[in-house]
C-alpha cells in the first residue's frame, strides 16, 4: 500500500506546465446537453421498438394487499402485461446475495402483498405506448387491509434508539463542564424532510440479447446498479451490461437502483422486446429516498472570553422500519471547534414511511444548520463578532482525534470572506437597517465537509491518430466529471485538450465507485492520473526501444511529454507518429489508485465560510436573499468553472433550505404533503440575485497525488445557517425551525411587536 | 390520460357549436392548466376544441374609453401593452406576478380566469376531494396546508382560486363578454364569474360548459392609486400566500377564497371614516379561523393595511 509521502513529489498535474489544471474549461458534454442531443436513459434508442412500463403505487402507509382487480387494466388498449405480487416473474429474495462480493444485494419489485410505505410499487403495467400504459394504470383497483402505521416523527421522538453499532461519543465531562460554563446556549433546531427533486426522474431502457441484458439507467454508481440488478434477477453480474452516460442530477438520490431498473429488465425479458420504465415526478417523492428530518439539541458552554469549554450536539432522526439509514447530523462537529468536554450522538426512530437516504452532504447539510446558528447565538450572548468567536475556537489539531490536519484554511476563509463581502458593514444589533419595507441583515457560517479517496481504476487508449481515450466505469451526474478527466489526461500526457476523449458510465469499463460523498473528482481523477502515468511510461519505453524513433536508446525515465510530443533534448516526435509507426493497432493501459495506508493519520476536510445578506419584509415576513458570498478551501481546483458551479449550486441549496425547501408527512395518510415542483419549492432564478464564490489557493498533498479535494457537497454545508443568521440580524427574530417561511417569520415579528 | 379527440376551431361560432354538440367537450386555450389536469385524469374531456387561434387576440380601445382585451390575448401580451401599462398598472403587476415567463407567453386572458385551484389535494387523485369527486370529502380540511381559504369556504371545500390577474380585474371592475350556442351574448362582471364552494364545489363558475368568453372589458380606470401586491414564499413562479389589489378605492384580496374576494367591509369602513388599520381589522374580523390559518389572517390584515397606506387609500391611522 502506498503512503501519502509517495504523493509529495512533483508530477505533471502539480507542475501543470500547459496550465490546463484549474482552467475554466467548458463542459466536455455541454453542447450535447444544451442542444438536447445527449440521450438520457429514457431517451436512448433501443435496437427494436420498445414497450412502455408504468408503475402503480400504494396509497396506504402500512398493511397488506387483499385484492387487486386488474381485469379492466388488462383489457385496456395496447396493454401487454399487468403484474402484481401474484404474477411477477421470479426474483431473488430481498437482501439475498448470490455473489458475496456483490456491492448491492437483491432488491425485488412487487415482492409480496406487504405494503411498507405509501408510494411503494404494487403493480406494473406494460403497454405499447406510454399513454396506454398510464391510462391502464389508472384502472387498477387495489383493496388493502391497512394496519396502524407510525408516520409522525415529532410525535415519535421518544422512540429513538441508538443506530445499530453506534454509541454516543463522550470526551471529558460534558455535563459538569456545561454546568460550570459562564455563558451557555441550549437550543433545539429542526431540519425537515427534503427531497432531491432531480430534473431527470429515475428511468431505465432495457433490452436482452440472449441471456445478457443491457440497461441504460440513471444511477450514480455503475457497479452498485449492475450488482443489484444481477442479484435481483439471480444471474451473474457479467450478464448485466449497465450504461449510465448522462444523468440529470443525482444528489445521492440515485446512489442505488430502484424498481424502474428491475421492472424494465424483467419486462423486456418477458415480452422479448426493449422496455422503457420511468418514475413520474410524483412517484419520485415516495418511491425513491429522501433526506430525513432531524431534530438537534445543541448545548454550548463558553468562558467569558469566548472559548468553548463544553460542546454537545445530539440529533434525533428517522428511517424506514426495514431500511436502516442514519443521517449523521452530529459527525461533522467532531472535527470543527475546539472544546475539551464534548458529547455527540444520534438516535434513530423507525417509521412506516418511504426510505430515508443520502442527500447532498448527508450529515453536514442538516447538522450545520443547528451548530452554526447556535454559534451565532453564543456570539451575541458573549458580545463577540461571530467570526471572532469561531477564530477563538479554532483548534490546533483535530479536536477529537488529536490528529494533525492535512491542511485547514478555515481561518483564511473567514478572513478573506469577511473582507470581500464587506462584513464590517454589519450592525451587530438586530433590526437596525431598513431599506423601504425591508429590514436588512447579514449573517455568516462556517463550512466543513470531509474528503475521501476510494479505490478506482481507469483505462486509457491511444490510437494511431494520437487521440487518447479515457474509459472509466465512473459517472458524471452533472458535476463536470467528463471535463476534469479530460483535463487531467491532457495535462498528464502533455497533449491539447482536443486530443482527449472521455467515455464513462459503462459496467464493461474499469470500475470506479461513482459519484457521491464528494469523492468523485479525487477518486476518479486520481485513477485517471495514475493511468496517464502508466501510459507515459509505456510510450516512453515504446519510443526508446524502437530503432526507428528519434528517441531510440535514450533513458525512458528522462523523456518529457508536451504539445502532443514525446521528447528528449532535441529529439522529438509526435505521439501520433510514435503510435502509428511502433504500435499501429494502438496502446491500451490501465491504472489504479488506492487510499494511502497513512492517509487517515491526518484529519482531512474541506472548509469554507458563507456570508449572506437578506431582506425581511416587515409587514409580511417574506425573506429575500440579497447577496451571498462563499470562500472555500478544497485543495487544488481542477476546473475553475465547474468547481465554482458546484459550490454556488450548494449555496443555492442552502438558500432553499433556509427559506422554502421542506416536505412533511401528512399523518392522516402517511404520504408527503408536497408531491410536485409546484409545492416542493426550490429557489428559482429570481431568488438568487447576487451570489458568488471563490476558492483559496491550496494543495493537499495528503489527499491524493494531485492534491485535489472534493467540492460537490462543501457548498451546501452551513449555507442555510448563514441565511438564518442573516434573518436574525435583519429583524431580531431567531427561528430554529427550517425552512423560515413567511408564516414563521411573521409570527416572530408579531411576537416582537413589529 | 384518457383518450380524447381534438379539433382546431376555424371560427368562433363553429367552436361554440362543436362544444355544445359534443358531450364532454371542452375549450382549449393556452392549455397551461387543462393539459396538466388531463395528464392526471382530473379533467377527462372526450373532445377538445382548440380556440387559441381564433381571431380574439387583439387589444383595442373601447367605446366607453376603456380597453377591450380579446379573450385569446396572451398574458405577456397584455402585460406588455403600452396602454395597459400606462392606465392599469395593477393589472400588469398582477399578471407578471403569476406563473413564469413561459407560462405567461402561452396563457390567455380568458383561460387565466378559468384555471382551477392549485389545492394539492385536488391534484392528488389518491385523496378525497369534493371538487374532483363530489361527495368524497375534503382532505384539505384539517391538513397542514396554509393555502386554505379564510373567506367564503364551506365544509365541502376550502380551496382558493389561483389567479393573480383575476384579483386585479375585479379591482378594476372588469366585465367579461361571452357568446352562447344560440348566438346571444352576455356581459358579466369578473367579480360575479366565480362561485363560492357551498355544497357543490365542483361547479366553479357561472358560465355554461359551452359558453365562450370572447373578451374582457376594462372600464376607464377610476381615479385613485392602483397596486397589486402578492406575498409568496419565493420570488417567482409560485402561488400567493395572499395578495391584495387596490384600484380606485376598490379593495380585492387574492388567495383567500375560491374567488377574488372583494373586501367590501373594509371599503365600507373606509367610506364611513374608519382608519386603514380599522378597515383592515373589520374585514378580517369575518375571516374563518380554523387553527392552521391563524397566521394567514394576520398576514392579510397587515398586507391590506400596508397596501392602503402605500396607495394612500382612505384615512391613515
Short mmCIF file of C-alpha atoms in Angstrom, two decimals, chain A residues 262-708:
data_model
loop_
_atom_site.label_atom_id
_atom_site.label_comp_id
_atom_site.label_asym_id
_atom_site.label_seq_id
_atom_site.Cartn_x
_atom_site.Cartn_y
_atom_site.Cartn_z
CA UNK A 262 -35.76 -4.18 -12.08
CA UNK A 263 -39.10 -3.97 -13.84
CA UNK A 264 -37.63 -2.79 -17.15
CA UNK A 265 -35.24 -5.74 -17.20
CA UNK A 266 -37.91 -8.25 -16.15
CA UNK A 267 -40.45 -6.90 -18.63
CA UNK A 268 -38.00 -6.77 -21.54
CA UNK A 269 -37.22 -10.43 -20.95
CA UNK A 270 -40.89 -11.35 -20.60
CA UNK A 271 -42.05 -9.73 -23.84
CA UNK A 272 -38.87 -10.19 -25.85
CA UNK A 273 -38.54 -6.55 -26.80
CA UNK A 274 -36.95 -3.45 -25.29
CA UNK A 275 -38.80 -1.77 -22.44
CA UNK A 276 -38.69 1.74 -21.01
CA UNK A 277 -39.77 2.49 -17.45
CA UNK A 278 -39.63 5.83 -15.65
CA UNK A 279 -40.88 7.22 -12.39
CA UNK A 280 -43.32 10.10 -12.68
CA UNK A 281 -42.40 13.30 -10.88
CA UNK A 282 -44.98 12.48 -8.21
CA UNK A 283 -43.74 8.92 -7.81
CA UNK A 284 -40.17 10.14 -7.28
CA UNK A 285 -41.12 11.65 -3.94
CA UNK A 286 -42.29 8.41 -2.36
CA UNK A 287 -40.67 5.73 -4.48
CA UNK A 288 -37.07 6.86 -4.05
CA UNK A 289 -35.27 8.18 -0.99
CA UNK A 290 -35.38 11.47 0.88
CA UNK A 291 -33.27 13.32 3.42
CA UNK A 292 -34.91 12.56 6.77
CA UNK A 293 -35.91 15.22 9.25
CA UNK A 294 -33.51 15.82 12.13
CA UNK A 295 -34.14 17.39 15.49
CA UNK A 296 -30.93 18.65 17.02
CA UNK A 297 -30.20 19.85 20.52
CA UNK A 298 -27.07 21.96 20.74
CA UNK A 299 -25.50 22.93 24.03
CA UNK A 300 -22.55 25.28 24.11
CA UNK A 301 -20.75 26.35 27.25
CA UNK A 302 -18.11 29.06 26.99
CA UNK A 303 -15.87 31.09 29.19
CA UNK A 304 -16.38 34.83 29.17
CA UNK A 305 -13.54 35.17 26.68
CA UNK A 306 -15.48 33.07 24.20
CA UNK A 307 -13.53 29.85 24.44
CA UNK A 308 -15.77 26.79 24.37
CA UNK A 309 -15.47 24.63 27.42
CA UNK A 310 -18.39 22.30 26.74
CA UNK A 311 -19.97 21.27 23.50
CA UNK A 312 -22.83 18.88 22.72
CA UNK A 313 -24.82 18.09 19.59
CA UNK A 314 -27.46 15.39 19.92
CA UNK A 315 -29.50 14.50 16.87
CA UNK A 316 -32.72 12.52 16.52
CA UNK A 317 -33.63 11.39 13.04
CA UNK A 318 -35.70 8.70 11.33
CA UNK A 319 -35.59 5.99 8.74
CA UNK A 320 -37.90 3.39 7.25
CA UNK A 321 -38.65 0.46 9.52
CA UNK A 322 -36.90 -2.06 7.26
CA UNK A 323 -34.25 0.12 5.59
CA UNK A 324 -31.72 1.40 8.09
CA UNK A 325 -30.17 4.75 7.32
CA UNK A 326 -28.80 7.29 9.76
CA UNK A 327 -28.48 10.97 8.95
CA UNK A 328 -25.31 11.57 10.94
CA UNK A 329 -26.03 15.19 11.69
CA UNK A 330 -23.55 15.39 14.57
CA UNK A 331 -20.49 13.82 12.96
CA UNK A 332 -19.11 16.96 11.32
CA UNK A 333 -18.99 18.74 14.67
CA UNK A 334 -16.40 16.31 15.97
CA UNK A 335 -13.81 17.96 13.74
CA UNK A 336 -14.85 21.59 13.81
CA UNK A 337 -14.34 23.59 17.02
CA UNK A 338 -12.04 23.12 19.97
CA UNK A 339 -13.69 22.29 23.32
CA UNK A 340 -12.28 19.94 25.94
CA UNK A 341 -15.61 18.48 27.05
CA UNK A 342 -17.74 17.04 24.29
CA UNK A 343 -20.84 14.94 23.67
CA UNK A 344 -22.19 13.92 20.29
CA UNK A 345 -24.55 11.20 19.22
CA UNK A 346 -27.61 10.11 17.27
CA UNK A 347 -30.96 8.49 17.88
CA UNK A 348 -32.98 6.81 15.17
CA UNK A 349 -36.76 6.47 15.00
CA UNK A 350 -38.07 3.76 12.73
CA UNK A 351 -41.23 4.66 10.89
CA UNK A 352 -43.58 3.37 8.23
CA UNK A 353 -42.72 5.99 5.64
CA UNK A 354 -40.62 5.99 2.46
CA UNK A 355 -36.94 5.22 2.72
CA UNK A 356 -34.59 7.80 4.17
CA UNK A 357 -31.24 8.02 2.43
CA UNK A 358 -28.27 10.07 1.41
CA UNK A 359 -28.78 13.54 0.01
CA UNK A 360 -26.06 16.04 -0.83
CA UNK A 361 -23.77 16.33 2.22
CA UNK A 362 -25.64 13.83 4.39
CA UNK A 363 -24.93 14.75 7.99
CA UNK A 364 -23.38 18.18 7.44
CA UNK A 365 -26.28 19.63 5.48
CA UNK A 366 -28.83 19.42 8.29
CA UNK A 367 -26.25 19.27 11.08
CA UNK A 368 -24.59 22.58 10.37
CA UNK A 369 -28.00 24.26 10.36
CA UNK A 370 -28.01 23.79 14.13
CA UNK A 371 -24.46 24.36 15.34
CA UNK A 372 -23.76 27.30 13.06
CA UNK A 373 -26.85 29.08 14.38
CA UNK A 374 -26.02 28.17 17.96
CA UNK A 375 -22.58 29.74 17.47
CA UNK A 376 -24.31 32.90 16.27
CA UNK A 377 -26.48 32.87 19.38
CA UNK A 378 -23.46 32.33 21.61
CA UNK A 379 -21.55 35.13 19.91
CA UNK A 380 -24.36 37.54 20.66
CA UNK A 381 -24.50 36.48 24.29
CA UNK A 382 -20.77 36.99 24.57
CA UNK A 383 -20.86 40.30 22.76
CA UNK A 384 -18.42 38.90 20.24
CA UNK A 385 -18.43 39.08 16.49
CA UNK A 386 -19.45 35.63 15.20
CA UNK A 387 -16.26 35.44 13.13
CA UNK A 388 -14.16 36.23 16.17
CA UNK A 389 -15.95 33.54 18.19
CA UNK A 390 -15.00 30.97 15.58
CA UNK A 391 -11.40 32.18 15.47
CA UNK A 392 -11.16 31.82 19.24
CA UNK A 393 -12.24 28.21 18.99
CA UNK A 394 -10.02 27.23 16.12
CA UNK A 395 -8.21 24.03 17.14
CA UNK A 396 -4.52 23.31 16.53
CA UNK A 397 -5.19 19.64 15.95
CA UNK A 398 -8.37 17.69 15.35
CA UNK A 399 -10.43 18.35 18.48
CA UNK A 400 -11.50 14.73 18.96
CA UNK A 401 -8.81 12.54 17.43
CA UNK A 402 -5.82 14.76 18.14
CA UNK A 403 -4.58 14.05 14.62
CA UNK A 404 -2.86 16.80 12.68
CA UNK A 405 -4.85 18.49 9.96
CA UNK A 406 -3.67 17.80 6.43
CA UNK A 407 -4.49 21.40 5.54
CA UNK A 408 -7.01 23.60 7.33
CA UNK A 409 -7.70 27.05 5.98
CA UNK A 410 -10.91 27.82 7.83
CA UNK A 411 -9.38 30.95 9.36
CA UNK A 412 -8.25 32.16 5.97
CA UNK A 413 -11.74 31.52 4.55
CA UNK A 414 -13.25 33.59 7.35
CA UNK A 415 -10.82 36.48 6.87
CA UNK A 416 -11.00 36.52 3.09
CA UNK A 417 -14.78 36.26 3.07
CA UNK A 418 -15.16 38.99 5.65
CA UNK A 419 -13.06 41.34 3.52
CA UNK A 420 -14.66 40.60 0.20
CA UNK A 421 -18.23 40.52 1.45
CA UNK A 422 -17.87 43.67 3.49
CA UNK A 423 -18.71 42.13 6.84
CA UNK A 424 -17.63 45.34 8.56
CA UNK A 425 -20.86 46.93 7.26
CA UNK A 426 -22.85 44.67 9.56
CA UNK A 427 -24.51 46.25 12.54
CA UNK A 428 -24.28 43.62 15.29
CA UNK A 429 -27.54 44.86 16.80
CA UNK A 430 -30.51 43.24 15.03
CA UNK A 431 -33.27 45.17 13.33
CA UNK A 432 -31.32 48.39 12.75
CA UNK A 433 -31.03 48.56 8.98
CA UNK A 434 -34.02 49.49 6.89
CA UNK A 435 -34.44 49.72 3.13
CA UNK A 436 -38.04 50.72 2.39
CA UNK A 437 -40.28 47.94 3.67
CA UNK A 438 -37.29 45.64 4.05
CA UNK A 439 -35.30 45.09 7.20
CA UNK A 440 -31.80 44.16 6.09
CA UNK A 441 -29.32 41.94 7.88
CA UNK A 442 -26.17 39.91 7.45
CA UNK A 443 -25.18 36.51 8.69
CA UNK A 444 -22.28 34.12 8.32
CA UNK A 445 -21.49 30.48 8.96
CA UNK A 446 -18.53 28.18 8.65
CA UNK A 447 -18.43 25.18 6.32
CA UNK A 448 -16.74 21.84 6.76
CA UNK A 449 -17.05 18.62 4.83
CA UNK A 450 -14.88 15.51 4.84
CA UNK A 451 -12.66 14.48 1.96
CA UNK A 452 -12.31 10.92 0.77
CA UNK A 453 -10.35 8.80 -1.64
CA UNK A 454 -11.68 5.39 -2.65
CA UNK A 455 -10.09 2.69 -4.80
CA UNK A 456 -10.69 3.16 -8.52
CA UNK A 457 -9.35 2.11 -11.89
CA UNK A 458 -9.29 3.61 -15.34
CA UNK A 459 -8.32 2.60 -18.85
CA UNK A 460 -6.54 4.73 -21.42
CA UNK A 461 -6.08 4.04 -25.11
CA UNK A 462 -4.04 5.93 -27.64
CA UNK A 463 -4.73 5.30 -31.27
CA UNK A 464 -2.58 5.89 -34.33
CA UNK A 465 -4.14 9.31 -34.84
CA UNK A 466 -2.76 10.36 -31.46
CA UNK A 467 -6.19 10.56 -29.81
CA UNK A 468 -6.27 9.46 -26.17
CA UNK A 469 -9.49 7.89 -24.93
CA UNK A 470 -10.03 7.54 -21.20
CA UNK A 471 -12.56 4.89 -20.20
CA UNK A 472 -13.90 4.51 -16.71
CA UNK A 473 -16.97 3.00 -15.05
CA UNK A 474 -17.47 6.41 -13.46
CA UNK A 475 -20.48 8.70 -13.67
CA UNK A 476 -20.95 12.38 -14.41
CA UNK A 477 -24.12 13.40 -12.62
CA UNK A 478 -23.88 16.92 -13.95
CA UNK A 479 -20.84 17.88 -11.90
CA UNK A 480 -18.20 18.10 -14.63
CA UNK A 481 -16.55 14.69 -14.31
CA UNK A 482 -16.11 14.26 -18.07
CA UNK A 483 -14.42 17.64 -18.26
CA UNK A 484 -11.97 17.26 -15.40
CA UNK A 485 -10.96 13.77 -16.51
CA UNK A 486 -10.18 15.18 -19.95
CA UNK A 487 -8.12 17.96 -18.36
CA UNK A 488 -6.20 15.52 -16.14
CA UNK A 489 -5.47 13.19 -19.03
CA UNK A 490 -4.40 16.01 -21.35
CA UNK A 491 -2.12 17.57 -18.73
CA UNK A 492 -0.59 14.22 -17.74
CA UNK A 493 0.21 13.28 -21.33
CA UNK A 494 1.09 16.79 -22.47
CA UNK A 495 -1.47 16.88 -25.26
CA UNK A 496 -4.03 19.53 -26.21
CA UNK A 497 -7.48 19.02 -24.68
CA UNK A 498 -8.94 18.39 -28.13
CA UNK A 499 -6.80 15.27 -28.39
CA UNK A 500 -8.58 13.59 -25.44
CA UNK A 501 -11.85 11.71 -25.38
CA UNK A 502 -13.61 10.52 -22.23
CA UNK A 503 -16.05 7.63 -22.08
CA UNK A 504 -17.85 6.97 -18.80
CA UNK A 505 -20.75 5.15 -17.24
CA UNK A 506 -20.38 1.61 -18.53
CA UNK A 507 -20.06 -1.54 -16.43
CA UNK A 508 -17.67 -3.02 -19.01
CA UNK A 509 -15.16 -0.26 -18.26
CA UNK A 510 -12.56 -0.30 -15.46
CA UNK A 511 -14.55 0.31 -12.28
CA UNK A 512 -14.75 3.48 -10.22
CA UNK A 513 -17.01 4.00 -7.22
CA UNK A 514 -19.16 6.59 -8.94
CA UNK A 515 -20.41 9.95 -7.74
CA UNK A 516 -21.21 10.55 -4.09
CA UNK A 517 -19.82 11.94 -0.86
CA UNK A 518 -17.84 14.48 -2.91
CA UNK A 519 -15.27 11.75 -3.51
CA UNK A 520 -15.77 11.59 -7.27
CA UNK A 521 -13.20 14.04 -8.60
CA UNK A 522 -10.42 12.95 -6.26
CA UNK A 523 -11.12 9.26 -6.74
CA UNK A 524 -11.85 9.02 -10.45
CA UNK A 525 -9.40 11.81 -11.20
CA UNK A 526 -6.55 10.18 -9.30
CA UNK A 527 -7.18 6.92 -11.15
CA UNK A 528 -7.12 8.82 -14.44
CA UNK A 529 -3.87 10.49 -13.42
CA UNK A 530 -2.24 7.20 -12.42
CA UNK A 531 -3.40 5.64 -15.67
CA UNK A 532 -1.93 8.56 -17.58
CA UNK A 533 1.37 7.94 -15.81
CA UNK A 534 1.24 4.28 -16.85
CA UNK A 535 0.68 5.45 -20.41
CA UNK A 536 3.64 7.83 -20.19
CA UNK A 537 5.93 5.01 -19.09
CA UNK A 538 4.54 2.70 -21.76
CA UNK A 539 5.03 5.26 -24.52
CA UNK A 540 8.50 6.17 -23.23
CA UNK A 541 9.51 2.51 -23.34
CA UNK A 542 7.98 2.18 -26.78
CA UNK A 543 9.89 5.16 -28.19
CA UNK A 544 13.22 4.49 -26.58
CA UNK A 545 13.02 0.85 -27.60
CA UNK A 546 12.15 1.48 -31.23
CA UNK A 547 15.15 1.90 -33.56
CA UNK A 548 13.01 3.99 -35.88
CA UNK A 549 12.26 6.54 -33.15
CA UNK A 550 14.44 9.64 -32.76
CA UNK A 551 14.42 8.78 -29.04
CA UNK A 552 15.82 5.32 -29.60
CA UNK A 553 18.23 4.26 -26.94
CA UNK A 554 17.51 7.15 -24.57
CA UNK A 555 16.75 6.69 -20.87
CA UNK A 556 12.94 6.31 -20.80
CA UNK A 557 12.73 7.97 -17.38
CA UNK A 558 14.11 11.20 -18.82
CA UNK A 559 11.70 11.77 -21.71
CA UNK A 560 9.13 14.53 -21.49
CA UNK A 561 5.62 14.95 -22.83
CA UNK A 562 4.44 18.31 -24.13
CA UNK A 563 2.46 19.79 -27.02
CA UNK A 564 1.45 16.36 -28.22
CA UNK A 565 5.08 15.30 -28.47
CA UNK A 566 7.34 12.90 -26.69
CA UNK A 567 10.80 14.43 -26.46
CA UNK A 568 14.28 14.25 -25.01
CA UNK A 569 16.59 17.20 -25.59
CA UNK A 570 16.31 18.00 -29.28
CA UNK A 571 14.94 14.63 -30.21
CA UNK A 572 11.17 14.67 -30.58
CA UNK A 573 8.26 13.08 -32.34
CA UNK A 574 4.50 13.34 -32.02
CA UNK A 575 2.61 10.73 -30.01
CA UNK A 576 0.61 10.06 -33.16
CA UNK A 577 3.73 9.36 -35.19
CA UNK A 578 5.10 7.11 -32.47
CA UNK A 579 1.97 5.02 -32.13
CA UNK A 580 1.27 4.90 -35.89
CA UNK A 581 4.72 3.55 -36.55
CA UNK A 582 5.54 1.43 -33.50
CA UNK A 583 2.16 0.05 -32.50
CA UNK A 584 -0.40 0.97 -35.18
CA UNK A 585 -3.17 -1.04 -33.51
CA UNK A 586 -2.93 1.39 -30.59
CA UNK A 587 -1.78 1.17 -27.00
CA UNK A 588 -4.13 0.44 -24.11
CA UNK A 589 -3.16 0.62 -20.47
CA UNK A 590 -4.95 0.51 -17.16
CA UNK A 591 -4.06 2.15 -13.91
CA UNK A 592 -5.50 2.47 -10.45
CA UNK A 593 -5.50 4.47 -7.26
CA UNK A 594 -5.83 3.23 -3.69
CA UNK A 595 -6.09 5.16 -0.47
CA UNK A 596 -2.71 5.62 1.18
CA UNK A 597 -2.22 3.48 4.25
CA UNK A 598 -1.43 6.51 6.36
CA UNK A 599 -3.98 8.93 4.87
CA UNK A 600 -6.19 8.54 7.92
CA UNK A 601 -3.36 9.67 10.15
CA UNK A 602 -4.49 13.16 9.19
CA UNK A 603 -7.73 14.98 9.83
CA UNK A 604 -8.68 15.77 6.27
CA UNK A 605 -11.54 18.08 5.31
CA UNK A 606 -12.64 20.82 3.02
CA UNK A 607 -13.56 24.15 4.56
CA UNK A 608 -15.39 27.32 3.79
CA UNK A 609 -17.16 30.41 5.03
CA UNK A 610 -20.56 31.67 3.95
CA UNK A 611 -21.75 35.25 4.08
CA UNK A 612 -25.36 36.22 3.41
CA UNK A 613 -27.37 39.40 3.29
CA UNK A 614 -31.16 39.15 3.37
CA UNK A 615 -34.13 41.42 3.43
CA UNK A 616 -37.14 40.68 5.63
CA UNK A 617 -40.45 42.30 4.68
CA UNK A 618 -41.54 43.81 7.95
CA UNK A 619 -45.21 43.55 7.01
CA UNK A 620 -45.42 40.06 5.53
CA UNK A 621 -42.44 38.12 6.85
CA UNK A 622 -41.19 37.38 3.36
CA UNK A 623 -37.45 36.86 3.20
CA UNK A 624 -35.41 37.54 0.08
CA UNK A 625 -31.74 36.81 -0.32
CA UNK A 626 -29.95 39.99 -1.47
CA UNK A 627 -26.34 38.88 -1.60
CA UNK A 628 -24.37 35.77 -0.81
CA UNK A 629 -20.67 35.09 -0.93
CA UNK A 630 -18.69 31.98 -0.16
CA UNK A 631 -14.98 31.35 0.26
CA UNK A 632 -13.81 27.77 0.07
CA UNK A 633 -10.58 25.88 0.57
CA UNK A 634 -10.71 22.48 -1.06
CA UNK A 635 -7.28 21.56 -2.33
CA UNK A 636 -6.11 22.22 -5.86
CA UNK A 637 -9.01 23.17 -8.12
CA UNK A 638 -9.17 21.26 -11.38
CA UNK A 639 -11.60 23.48 -13.27
CA UNK A 640 -12.47 26.94 -12.00
CA UNK A 641 -15.80 26.96 -13.77
CA UNK A 642 -17.20 23.55 -12.87
CA UNK A 643 -15.87 23.83 -9.31
CA UNK A 644 -17.49 27.21 -8.85
CA UNK A 645 -20.75 25.79 -10.22
CA UNK A 646 -20.58 23.04 -7.63
CA UNK A 647 -20.15 25.33 -4.65
CA UNK A 648 -22.54 28.04 -5.84
CA UNK A 649 -25.08 25.29 -6.55
CA UNK A 650 -24.61 24.11 -2.98
CA UNK A 651 -25.06 27.64 -1.67
CA UNK A 652 -28.29 27.94 -3.64
CA UNK A 653 -29.44 24.73 -1.98
CA UNK A 654 -28.65 26.48 1.28
CA UNK A 655 -30.92 29.36 0.35
CA UNK A 656 -33.70 26.86 -0.43
CA UNK A 657 -33.01 25.03 2.82
CA UNK A 658 -33.29 28.23 4.82
CA UNK A 659 -36.32 29.69 3.08
CA UNK A 660 -38.57 27.22 1.29
CA UNK A 661 -37.50 23.62 0.92
CA UNK A 662 -39.31 21.06 3.04
CA UNK A 663 -41.64 18.15 2.99
CA UNK A 664 -43.88 16.82 5.68
CA UNK A 665 -45.75 13.59 6.14
CA UNK A 666 -49.49 14.05 6.27
CA UNK A 667 -50.22 11.95 9.35
CA UNK A 668 -53.69 11.02 8.08
CA UNK A 669 -52.32 9.22 5.05
CA UNK A 670 -48.61 8.63 5.63
CA UNK A 671 -47.89 10.44 2.37
CA UNK A 672 -45.82 13.51 1.58
CA UNK A 673 -47.71 16.78 1.59
CA UNK A 674 -45.69 18.00 -1.40
CA UNK A 675 -45.52 15.79 -4.46
CA UNK A 676 -44.57 18.12 -7.28
CA UNK A 677 -42.40 21.13 -8.03
CA UNK A 678 -45.36 23.45 -7.60
CA UNK A 679 -45.49 22.64 -3.91
CA UNK A 680 -41.96 21.45 -3.12
CA UNK A 681 -40.28 24.80 -3.50
CA UNK A 682 -36.67 25.10 -4.58
CA UNK A 683 -35.18 28.52 -5.36
CA UNK A 684 -35.89 29.97 -8.80
CA UNK A 685 -33.75 32.44 -10.70
CA UNK A 686 -35.47 35.44 -9.16
CA UNK A 687 -34.45 34.23 -5.69
CA UNK A 688 -30.74 34.22 -6.47
CA UNK A 689 -29.77 37.74 -7.35
CA UNK A 690 -26.13 38.24 -6.31
CA UNK A 691 -24.29 35.09 -5.38
CA UNK A 692 -20.65 34.24 -5.91
CA UNK A 693 -17.86 32.10 -4.55
CA UNK A 694 -14.10 31.87 -4.71
CA UNK A 695 -11.53 29.24 -3.83
CA UNK A 696 -8.39 29.88 -1.85
CA UNK A 697 -5.09 28.64 -3.22
CA UNK A 698 -4.48 25.26 -1.71
CA UNK A 699 -2.93 21.90 -2.39
CA UNK A 700 -3.45 19.00 -0.02
CA UNK A 701 -0.62 16.57 -0.57
CA UNK A 702 -2.13 14.16 1.96
CA UNK A 703 -5.27 13.79 -0.13
CA UNK A 704 -4.07 12.16 -3.33
CA UNK A 705 -1.26 12.57 -5.88
CA UNK A 706 -2.86 15.67 -7.37
CA UNK A 707 -3.54 17.46 -4.09
CA UNK A 708 -7.17 17.98 -5.02
#
